[in-house]
Amino acid sequence: MTAPERARCAIDASAEAPEENLPGADGRDEAFMREALALAAQAAAAGEVPVGAVVVRDGEVIGRGCNRPISTHDPTAHAEIVALRDAAQHVRNYRLAGCDIYVTLEPCAMCVGAILHARIARVVFGADDPKTGACGSVVDLLGMSRLNHHATATRGVLATASARLLQQFFAERRRPLE
């Protein structure tokens, strides 16, 4: 992706259709999702699938992450895992009770497992993932009553911007070399 294309992705990610102004804690859901979108744009600029995540406690971002599996040769380096690790280091505890995680794409089963182990209270995501989504699209791990921890999910926050960033990234990847 060229520098102008990366800049366009960042600009496109900051614009959002008015119908997506979903109710959240006084607009905080959208504000935190915009931070996650900025991280997703950074991932795209690095050649990674553009997914970003932030962990929030008491209205403060305490963990940030963007996809890094390609650059780190680590299949677990999804944005959510990176953000959870960052937050855990910040609070010096692997339990993140009372925290919310904002992620641009519906988390997969691996990420939902980590979210539950960390004791995250709420998962807020943008675009649904019809191939690997584990918050209701393919499977709903958050809704499994047999698990020992439960988190709530809020879906669709800035979904259009989240999906657009992914679509632009994959369209660029599929474009034949000129």
CSV table of N, CA, C and O in Angstrom, one decimal, residues 9 15-16 25 35 49 51 59 66 71 75 108 115 126 156-157:
chain,number,residue,atom,x,y,z
A,9,CYS,N,-6.9,5.5,3.9
A,9,CYS,CA,-7.5,4.6,4.8
A,9,CYS,C,-7.7,5.2,6.2
A,9,CYS,O,-8.7,5.1,6.8
A,15,ALA,N,-14.1,8.9,9.2
A,15,ALA,CA,-15.4,9.4,8.7
A,15,ALA,C,-16.4,8.3,9.0
A,15,ALA,O,-16.1,7.1,8.8
A,16,GLU,N,-17.6,8.7,9.4
A,16,GLU,CA,-18.6,7.6,9.7
A,16,GLU,C,-20.0,8.1,9.3
A,16,GLU,O,-20.3,9.3,9.4
A,25,ALA,N,-22.0,5.1,26.2
A,25,ALA,CA,-21.8,6.0,27.3
A,25,ALA,C,-21.4,7.4,26.9
A,25,ALA,O,-20.2,7.7,26.8
A,35,GLU,N,-10.2,5.2,18.3
A,35,GLU,CA,-8.8,4.9,18.6
A,35,GLU,C,-8.5,3.5,18.1
A,35,GLU,O,-7.4,3.3,17.6
A,49,VAL,N,-3.4,-7.4,8.4
A,49,VAL,CA,-4.8,-7.3,8.3
A,49,VAL,C,-5.3,-6.2,9.3
A,49,VAL,O,-4.9,-6.2,10.5
A,51,VAL,N,-6.8,-4.7,11.9
A,51,VAL,CA,-7.7,-4.8,13.1
A,51,VAL,C,-7.0,-4.1,14.2
A,51,VAL,O,-5.8,-4.3,14.4
A,59,GLY,N,-12.8,4.8,31.9
A,59,GLY,CA,-12.7,5.8,30.9
A,59,GLY,C,-11.3,6.1,30.3
A,59,GLY,O,-11.1,7.1,29.6
A,66,CYS,N,-2.7,-3.7,17.7
A,66,CYS,CA,-3.1,-3.9,16.3
A,66,CYS,C,-2.6,-5.3,15.9
A,66,CYS,O,-1.6,-5.8,16.5
A,71,SER,N,4.2,-9.9,10.9
A,71,SER,CA,5.5,-9.3,11.2
A,71,SER,C,6.2,-10.0,12.4
A,71,SER,O,7.4,-10.0,12.5
A,75,PRO,N,1.1,-16.6,15.5
A,75,PRO,CA,-0.3,-16.7,15.2
A,75,PRO,C,-1.2,-16.2,16.3
A,75,PRO,O,-2.4,-15.9,16.0
A,108,CYS,N,-12.3,-13.6,17.3
A,108,CYS,CA,-12.4,-15.0,17.0
A,108,CYS,C,-12.4,-15.8,18.3
A,108,CYS,O,-12.3,-15.2,19.4
A,115,ILE,N,-10.1,-13.1,26.3
A,115,ILE,CA,-11.0,-12.0,26.9
A,115,ILE,C,-11.6,-12.6,28.1
A,115,ILE,O,-11.7,-11.9,29.2
A,126,GLY,N,-16.8,-3.5,16.0
A,126,GLY,CA,-17.4,-2.9,14.8
A,126,GLY,C,-18.0,-3.9,13.9
A,126,GLY,O,-19.2,-4.1,13.9
A,156,GLY,N,-21.5,-3.6,16.2
A,156,GLY,CA,-21.9,-2.7,15.2
A,156,GLY,C,-21.5,-1.2,15.5
A,156,GLY,O,-21.9,-0.3,14.8
A,157,VAL,N,-20.6,-1.0,16.5
A,157,VAL,CA,-20.2,0.4,16.7
A,157,VAL,C,-19.2,0.8,15.6
A,157,VAL,O,-18.1,0.1,15.5
